[in-house]
mmCIF file of C-alpha atoms and ligand atoms in Angstrom:
data_model
loop_
_atom_site.group_PDB
_atom_site.id
_atom_site.type_symbol
_atom_site.label_atom_id
_atom_site.label_comp_id
_atom_site.label_asym_id
_atom_site.label_seq_id
_atom_site.Cartn_x
_atom_site.Cartn_y
_atom_site.Cartn_z
ATOM 1 C CA MET A 1 16.603 12.325 58.887
ATOM 2 C CA THR A 2 16.238 10.055 55.744
ATOM 3 C CA ILE A 3 17.670 10.791 52.279
ATOM 4 C CA LEU A 4 14.177 11.699 51.154
ATOM 5 C CA ASP A 5 13.750 14.046 54.050
ATOM 6 C CA ASP A 6 16.967 15.630 53.094
ATOM 7 C CA LEU A 7 15.974 15.988 49.434
ATOM 8 C CA LEU A 8 12.373 16.962 49.708
ATOM 9 C CA GLN A 9 11.620 18.424 53.115
ATOM 10 C CA ASN A 10 12.296 21.967 52.022
ATOM 11 C CA ASN A 11 10.155 21.485 48.891
ATOM 12 C CA LYS A 12 9.280 25.109 48.410
ATOM 13 C CA SER A 13 11.906 25.308 45.765
ATOM 14 C CA ILE A 14 10.118 22.582 43.771
ATOM 15 C CA LYS A 15 7.824 24.152 41.247
ATOM 16 C CA ASN A 16 8.230 22.214 37.935
ATOM 17 C CA ILE A 17 7.753 18.424 38.265
ATOM 18 C CA VAL A 18 8.484 16.186 35.316
ATOM 19 C CA ILE A 19 7.313 12.543 35.583
ATOM 20 C CA LEU A 20 8.571 9.901 33.181
ATOM 21 C CA SER A 21 6.351 6.880 33.424
ATOM 22 C CA GLY A 22 6.933 3.421 32.030
ATOM 23 C CA ALA A 23 5.292 0.037 31.894
ATOM 24 C CA GLY A 24 5.878 -0.517 35.618
ATOM 25 C CA VAL A 25 3.168 2.083 36.291
ATOM 26 C CA SER A 26 0.570 0.199 34.479
ATOM 27 C CA ALA A 27 1.747 -3.268 35.751
ATOM 28 C CA GLU A 28 -0.563 -2.989 38.838
ATOM 29 C CA SER A 29 -3.454 -2.394 36.478
ATOM 30 C CA GLY A 30 -2.811 -5.784 34.947
ATOM 31 C CA ILE A 31 -1.015 -4.696 31.802
ATOM 32 C CA ARG A 32 2.178 -6.741 31.372
ATOM 33 C CA THR A 33 5.477 -4.890 31.064
ATOM 34 C CA PHE A 34 7.696 -5.347 28.043
ATOM 35 C CA ARG A 35 10.916 -6.894 29.477
ATOM 36 C CA ASP A 36 9.795 -8.777 32.532
ATOM 37 C CA SER A 37 9.177 -12.115 30.963
ATOM 38 C CA ASN A 38 12.407 -13.177 29.236
ATOM 39 C CA GLY A 39 12.249 -10.277 26.724
ATOM 40 C CA LEU A 40 8.797 -11.367 25.514
ATOM 41 C CA TRP A 41 5.897 -9.047 25.302
ATOM 42 C CA GLU A 42 2.671 -11.071 25.582
ATOM 43 C CA ASP A 43 4.625 -14.017 23.974
ATOM 44 C CA HIS A 44 6.053 -11.999 21.073
ATOM 45 C CA SER A 45 9.514 -10.671 20.692
ATOM 46 C CA ILE A 46 9.596 -6.881 20.391
ATOM 47 C CA GLU A 47 11.169 -7.240 16.894
ATOM 48 C CA GLU A 48 8.220 -9.307 15.785
ATOM 49 C CA VAL A 49 5.573 -6.714 16.642
ATOM 50 C CA ALA A 50 7.260 -3.322 17.268
ATOM 51 C CA THR A 51 9.222 -2.355 14.191
ATOM 52 C CA PRO A 52 8.134 -0.804 10.867
ATOM 53 C CA GLU A 53 9.882 -3.829 9.160
ATOM 54 C CA ALA A 54 7.650 -6.256 11.004
ATOM 55 C CA PHE A 55 4.551 -4.374 9.955
ATOM 56 C CA GLN A 56 5.725 -4.431 6.370
ATOM 57 C CA LYS A 57 6.501 -8.160 6.567
ATOM 58 C CA ASN A 58 3.454 -9.379 8.395
ATOM 59 C CA PRO A 59 0.775 -6.560 8.807
ATOM 60 C CA LYS A 60 -1.825 -9.137 9.851
ATOM 61 C CA LEU A 61 0.191 -10.337 12.860
ATOM 62 C CA VAL A 62 1.023 -6.828 13.948
ATOM 63 C CA HIS A 63 -2.566 -5.711 13.613
ATOM 64 C CA ASN A 64 -3.759 -8.721 15.600
ATOM 65 C CA PHE A 65 -1.257 -8.070 18.310
ATOM 66 C CA TYR A 66 -2.295 -4.423 18.764
ATOM 67 C CA ASN A 67 -6.057 -5.359 18.459
ATOM 68 C CA GLN A 68 -5.522 -7.762 21.380
ATOM 69 C CA ARG A 69 -3.754 -5.066 23.436
ATOM 70 C CA ARG A 70 -6.541 -2.642 22.670
ATOM 71 C CA LYS A 71 -9.203 -5.106 23.571
ATOM 72 C CA GLN A 72 -7.493 -5.765 26.922
ATOM 73 C CA LEU A 73 -7.113 -2.064 27.607
ATOM 74 C CA LEU A 74 -10.795 -1.464 26.953
ATOM 75 C CA SER A 75 -11.974 -4.529 28.954
ATOM 76 C CA SER A 76 -13.494 -4.086 32.442
ATOM 77 C CA GLU A 77 -10.440 -5.867 33.933
ATOM 78 C CA VAL A 78 -8.123 -2.889 33.360
ATOM 79 C CA ASN A 79 -8.409 0.348 35.193
ATOM 80 C CA PHE A 80 -6.091 3.060 36.590
ATOM 81 C CA ASN A 81 -4.262 2.308 39.865
ATOM 82 C CA LYS A 82 -3.213 4.124 42.992
ATOM 83 C CA ALA A 83 -0.015 5.371 41.286
ATOM 84 C CA HIS A 84 -1.943 7.097 38.463
ATOM 85 C CA GLN A 85 -4.386 8.417 41.017
ATOM 86 C CA ILE A 86 -1.716 10.078 43.265
ATOM 87 C CA ILE A 87 -0.147 11.665 40.130
ATOM 88 C CA THR A 88 -3.558 13.171 39.346
ATOM 89 C CA GLU A 89 -3.934 14.373 42.881
ATOM 90 C CA ILE A 90 -0.563 16.096 42.765
ATOM 91 C CA GLU A 91 -1.609 17.767 39.515
ATOM 92 C CA ASP A 92 -5.020 18.728 40.854
ATOM 93 C CA SER A 93 -3.371 20.379 43.902
ATOM 94 C CA ASN A 94 -2.237 23.200 41.612
ATOM 95 C CA LEU A 95 0.863 23.510 43.827
ATOM 96 C CA TYR A 96 3.135 22.472 40.964
ATOM 97 C CA ASN A 97 3.532 22.668 37.198
ATOM 98 C CA ILE A 98 3.420 19.055 36.347
ATOM 99 C CA VAL A 99 3.939 17.129 33.104
ATOM 100 C CA VAL A 100 3.756 13.313 32.681
ATOM 101 C CA ILE A 101 5.827 12.084 29.825
ATOM 102 C CA THR A 102 4.682 8.522 29.251
ATOM 103 C CA GLN A 103 6.241 5.724 27.382
ATOM 104 C CA ASN A 104 2.978 3.769 27.891
ATOM 105 C CA VAL A 105 0.509 3.573 25.026
ATOM 106 C CA ASP A 106 -2.464 2.994 27.335
ATOM 107 C CA ASP A 107 -4.792 5.805 28.452
ATOM 108 C CA LEU A 108 -4.681 5.082 32.208
ATOM 109 C CA HIS A 109 -3.098 8.442 33.174
ATOM 110 C CA GLU A 110 -5.959 10.229 31.373
ATOM 111 C CA ARG A 111 -8.595 7.865 32.783
ATOM 112 C CA SER A 112 -7.435 8.772 36.261
ATOM 113 C CA GLY A 113 -7.831 12.430 35.349
ATOM 114 C CA THR A 114 -4.243 13.608 34.666
ATOM 115 C CA LYS A 115 -4.396 16.359 32.118
ATOM 116 C CA ASN A 116 -0.925 17.260 30.981
ATOM 117 C CA VAL A 117 0.225 13.971 29.499
ATOM 118 C CA ILE A 118 2.712 13.470 26.581
ATOM 119 C CA HIS A 119 2.483 10.051 24.825
ATOM 120 C CA MET A 120 5.997 9.902 23.529
ATOM 121 C CA HIS A 121 5.546 6.369 22.132
ATOM 122 C CA GLY A 122 2.030 6.911 20.683
ATOM 123 C CA GLU A 123 -1.348 5.576 21.773
ATOM 124 C CA LEU A 124 -3.201 2.305 21.425
ATOM 125 C CA LEU A 125 -6.389 4.134 21.015
ATOM 126 C CA LYS A 126 -5.276 5.981 17.941
ATOM 127 C CA THR A 127 -4.611 4.961 14.398
ATOM 128 C CA LYS A 128 -2.420 6.724 11.864
ATOM 129 C CA CYS A 129 -2.934 6.803 8.123
ATOM 130 C CA THR A 130 0.275 6.134 6.046
ATOM 131 C CA SER A 131 -1.327 8.034 3.244
ATOM 132 C CA CYS A 132 -2.739 11.337 4.705
ATOM 133 C CA ASN A 133 -0.569 11.049 7.936
ATOM 134 C CA ILE A 134 -3.538 12.006 10.136
ATOM 135 C CA SER A 135 -3.942 10.320 13.547
ATOM 136 C CA SER A 136 -7.524 9.513 14.640
ATOM 137 C CA PRO A 137 -9.108 7.954 17.627
ATOM 138 C CA ILE A 138 -10.005 4.286 17.383
ATOM 139 C CA ASP A 139 -11.637 1.812 19.806
ATOM 140 C CA SER A 140 -12.210 -1.124 17.500
ATOM 141 C CA ASP A 141 -10.012 -3.672 15.539
ATOM 142 C CA LEU A 142 -7.865 -2.594 12.644
ATOM 143 C CA ASN A 143 -7.019 -4.805 9.716
ATOM 144 C CA THR A 144 -5.252 -4.633 6.402
ATOM 145 C CA LEU A 145 -8.465 -3.489 4.682
ATOM 146 C CA SER A 146 -9.515 -0.758 7.194
ATOM 147 C CA ILE A 147 -10.475 2.593 5.689
ATOM 148 C CA CYS A 148 -9.077 5.933 6.913
ATOM 149 C CA SER A 149 -11.884 8.097 8.171
ATOM 150 C CA GLN A 150 -9.972 11.203 7.101
ATOM 151 C CA CYS A 151 -8.960 10.509 3.525
ATOM 152 C CA ASN A 152 -11.088 7.338 2.732
ATOM 153 C CA GLU A 153 -7.991 5.317 1.551
ATOM 154 C CA LYS A 154 -8.271 1.624 2.087
ATOM 155 C CA GLY A 155 -5.552 -0.391 3.786
ATOM 156 C CA THR A 156 -3.383 2.588 4.832
ATOM 157 C CA LEU A 157 -4.074 2.493 8.526
ATOM 158 C CA ARG A 158 -1.438 1.414 11.163
ATOM 159 C CA PRO A 159 -1.445 1.512 14.889
ATOM 160 C CA ASP A 160 -0.304 5.002 16.029
ATOM 161 C CA ILE A 161 2.502 3.483 17.971
ATOM 162 C CA VAL A 162 6.195 4.739 17.761
ATOM 163 C CA TRP A 163 8.108 1.580 16.835
ATOM 164 C CA PHE A 164 11.729 0.891 17.173
ATOM 165 C CA GLY A 165 13.684 2.896 14.656
ATOM 166 C CA GLU A 166 11.053 5.659 14.558
ATOM 167 C CA MET A 167 11.169 9.116 16.126
ATOM 168 C CA PRO A 168 9.341 9.499 19.458
ATOM 169 C CA TYR A 169 6.708 12.238 19.517
ATOM 170 C CA GLN A 170 7.026 15.783 20.930
ATOM 171 C CA LEU A 171 10.732 15.624 21.655
ATOM 172 C CA ASN A 172 11.175 19.391 21.425
ATOM 173 C CA GLU A 173 8.452 20.043 23.902
ATOM 174 C CA ILE A 174 9.942 17.325 26.191
ATOM 175 C CA GLU A 175 13.245 18.994 26.143
ATOM 176 C CA THR A 176 11.823 22.278 27.151
ATOM 177 C CA TYR A 177 10.191 20.547 30.159
ATOM 178 C CA LEU A 178 13.297 18.745 31.124
ATOM 179 C CA ASN A 179 15.440 21.906 30.961
ATOM 180 C CA SER A 180 13.245 23.577 33.616
ATOM 181 C CA ALA A 181 12.637 20.661 35.881
ATOM 182 C CA ASP A 182 13.020 21.060 39.622
ATOM 183 C CA LEU A 183 12.025 17.507 40.371
ATOM 184 C CA PHE A 184 12.438 14.650 37.882
ATOM 185 C CA LEU A 185 10.566 11.534 38.775
ATOM 186 C CA SER A 186 11.148 8.221 36.739
ATOM 187 C CA ILE A 187 8.555 5.592 37.596
ATOM 188 C CA GLY A 188 8.361 1.979 36.486
ATOM 189 C CA THR A 189 10.798 2.148 33.540
ATOM 190 C CA SER A 190 13.729 -0.132 32.880
ATOM 191 C CA GLY A 191 15.819 2.672 31.413
ATOM 192 C CA GLN A 192 16.759 0.563 28.411
ATOM 193 C CA VAL A 193 15.047 2.488 25.614
ATOM 194 C CA TYR A 194 16.542 5.770 24.327
ATOM 195 C CA PRO A 195 15.920 8.631 24.253
ATOM 196 C CA ALA A 196 13.803 8.216 27.360
ATOM 197 C CA ALA A 197 16.706 6.663 29.223
ATOM 198 C CA MET A 198 18.773 9.739 28.907
ATOM 199 C CA PHE A 199 16.157 12.215 30.113
ATOM 200 C CA VAL A 200 17.469 12.130 33.586
ATOM 201 C CA SER A 201 20.919 13.376 32.411
ATOM 202 C CA THR A 202 19.265 16.167 30.453
ATOM 203 C CA THR A 203 17.798 17.795 33.591
ATOM 204 C CA PRO A 204 19.627 20.752 35.255
ATOM 205 C CA SER A 205 22.211 19.739 37.852
ATOM 206 C CA GLU A 206 20.269 21.232 40.679
ATOM 207 C CA CYS A 207 17.107 19.278 39.714
ATOM 208 C CA ILE A 208 16.235 16.558 42.316
ATOM 209 C CA LYS A 209 16.126 13.169 40.522
ATOM 210 C CA LEU A 210 14.154 10.313 42.012
ATOM 211 C CA GLU A 211 13.395 6.844 40.665
ATOM 212 C CA ILE A 212 10.702 4.375 41.698
ATOM 213 C CA ASN A 213 11.123 0.814 40.498
ATOM 214 C CA ILE A 214 10.672 -2.631 42.094
ATOM 215 C CA GLU A 215 14.301 -3.319 41.233
ATOM 216 C CA LYS A 216 17.611 -1.507 40.497
ATOM 217 C CA THR A 217 17.824 -0.387 36.851
ATOM 218 C CA ASN A 218 20.910 0.117 34.776
ATOM 219 C CA ILE A 219 20.536 3.920 35.270
ATOM 220 C CA SER A 220 19.724 3.936 38.966
ATOM 221 C CA ASN A 221 23.138 5.497 39.639
ATOM 222 C CA GLN A 222 22.069 8.649 37.851
ATOM 223 C CA PHE A 223 19.364 9.438 40.365
ATOM 224 C CA ASP A 224 19.783 11.104 43.808
ATOM 225 C CA TYR A 225 17.652 8.384 45.234
ATOM 226 C CA SER A 226 15.868 5.228 44.175
ATOM 227 C CA ILE A 227 12.778 4.037 46.001
ATOM 228 C CA GLN A 228 12.843 0.293 45.472
ATOM 229 C CA ASP A 229 9.195 -0.444 45.660
ATOM 230 C CA SER A 230 6.064 -0.664 43.475
ATOM 231 C CA SER A 231 4.775 2.463 41.714
ATOM 232 C CA SER A 232 1.861 2.774 44.032
ATOM 233 C CA LYS A 233 3.785 2.328 47.203
ATOM 234 C CA GLY A 234 6.521 4.709 45.989
ATOM 235 C CA MET A 235 3.935 7.311 45.093
ATOM 236 C CA GLU A 236 2.319 6.988 48.519
ATOM 237 C CA ILE A 237 5.685 7.856 50.004
ATOM 238 C CA LEU A 238 6.197 10.901 47.768
ATOM 239 C CA LYS A 239 2.706 12.118 48.243
ATOM 240 C CA ASN A 240 3.510 12.673 51.948
ATOM 241 C CA TYR A 241 6.267 15.078 50.893
ATOM 242 C CA LEU A 242 4.559 16.814 47.995
ATOM 243 C CA LEU A 243 0.958 17.356 49.261
ATOM 244 C CA PRO A 244 -0.049 18.912 52.550
ATOM 245 C CA GLN A 245 -1.082 16.278 55.167
ATOM 246 C CA LYS A 246 -4.794 16.061 55.687
HETATM 247 P P1 OAD B 301 10.025 -2.236 30.482
HETATM 248 O O1 OAD B 301 9.205 -3.480 30.476
HETATM 249 O O2 OAD B 301 11.299 -2.195 29.896
HETATM 250 O O3 OAD B 301 10.347 -2.032 32.063
HETATM 251 C C1 OAD B 301 9.401 -2.050 33.110
HETATM 252 C C2 OAD B 301 10.088 -1.597 34.373
HETATM 253 O O4 OAD B 301 8.972 -1.560 35.319
HETATM 254 C C3 OAD B 301 11.095 -2.619 34.904
HETATM 255 O O5 OAD B 301 12.260 -1.969 35.281
HETATM 256 C C4 OAD B 301 10.440 -3.360 36.085
HETATM 257 O O6 OAD B 301 11.437 -3.527 37.110
HETATM 258 C C5 OAD B 301 9.537 -2.203 36.561
HETATM 259 N N1 OAD B 301 8.223 -2.661 37.288
HETATM 260 C C6 OAD B 301 7.595 -3.812 37.063
HETATM 261 N N2 OAD B 301 6.469 -3.754 37.861
HETATM 262 C C7 OAD B 301 6.562 -2.660 38.598
HETATM 263 C C8 OAD B 301 5.814 -2.102 39.660
HETATM 264 N N3 OAD B 301 4.621 -2.695 40.037
HETATM 265 N N4 OAD B 301 6.113 -0.957 40.225
HETATM 266 C C9 OAD B 301 7.265 -0.348 39.763
HETATM 267 N N5 OAD B 301 8.083 -0.803 38.792
HETATM 268 C C10 OAD B 301 7.767 -1.972 38.254
HETATM 269 O O7 OAD B 301 9.146 -1.096 30.184
HETATM 270 P P2 OAD B 301 9.477 0.445 29.733
HETATM 271 O O8 OAD B 301 10.775 0.873 30.467
HETATM 272 O O9 OAD B 301 8.288 1.234 29.887
HETATM 273 O O10 OAD B 301 8.291 1.081 23.517
HETATM 274 O O11 OAD B 301 9.801 0.223 28.229
HETATM 275 C C11 OAD B 301 10.132 1.342 27.454
HETATM 276 C C12 OAD B 301 9.632 1.108 25.990
HETATM 277 O O12 OAD B 301 10.093 -0.073 25.508
HETATM 278 C C13 OAD B 301 8.185 1.011 25.899
HETATM 279 O O13 OAD B 301 7.503 2.256 25.820
HETATM 280 C C14 OAD B 301 7.994 0.233 24.654
HETATM 281 C C15 OAD B 301 8.986 -0.821 24.826
HETATM 282 O O14 OAD B 301 9.557 -1.433 23.762
HETATM 283 C C16 OAD B 301 7.488 1.103 22.434
HETATM 284 O O15 OAD B 301 6.382 0.401 22.346
HETATM 285 C C17 OAD B 301 7.956 1.954 21.340
#
C-alpha cells in the first residue's frame, strides 16, 4: 500500500476538487516558467516587466514584452499538453465538482477544454482600459497609442495581467472553493507568490492535499504528499485513482 493508495483509494468521499496550477503546468507546452532561469523571465527581471511602476516608467518595454508572450502563445509551437488534457478528462467525467485556479496567463486550460477556470493573475489574451476599466479580448499587439474598443480613449490600454503589488482576481470566489475542498491539488507552482502560496493552508483540515512538482518547493511540507515528477506524469498517476479504469 503506497501513501497515495492510502490517501485516495477510498475516493468516494472526494467530491470537490480544487486545482491550483502554475507555470510548471505550461512548461511542457514550451512556455518558460518564471523562476527557473536565475530569476529571469525570458531575459527580464520580474520587476522590470511585472509591476505597475515598471509600466509607468517604460510602457513601451512592458508592452513589447507581453506582445512577445502573446505572439508565442498564439504560435503553432504552443499547445496544451497531457496535464491540461487529463484535468479536462477529470472535469468531463462529471464525477467531481472541479475548479482550476490558475496563476498562468495563457489559455491552455481552456484550449484543452476545461470549463471552470479562474485566472487569478489575469490573461495574456485580454487588455484592460485604465480609463473605463473594461477588460476586452485581444489577439494582436498593444502599444502606447492603442485605442480602447469600449470607450475609444487612446493610449489607455494595458495588458490585463495582475502585476506585483496588485490584487489578484476573484479572491472571494476562490476562498469559497477552498473552504469546501475535499482534494486540493497544487501543480507546477513554486509556492513563492502570495496569496496563492497560502491556499493550501486555507483548505479544511480533512481535505487531502497533494502537490506535483519536479522538485521540492518551500511549501511541500504543507501537503499530505508530493509527487516529485512532471505535471503530465503526475496527472497520469492521479488519473488512475480519480477515473474508472477503462
Ligand atoms: P514559478 O516559475 O515560480 O515556478 C514554476 C514551478 O514549476 C517550479 O517550482 C518548478 O520546479 C516547477 N516546474 C517546472 N517544470 C515543471 C514540470 N514540467 N512539471 C511540474 N513542475 C514543473 O511559477 P509560478 O509558481 O506559477 O505572476 O509563479 C507564480 C506567479 O509568479 C506567476 O503567476 C507570475 C509570477 O510572477 C504574475 O505574473 C502576476
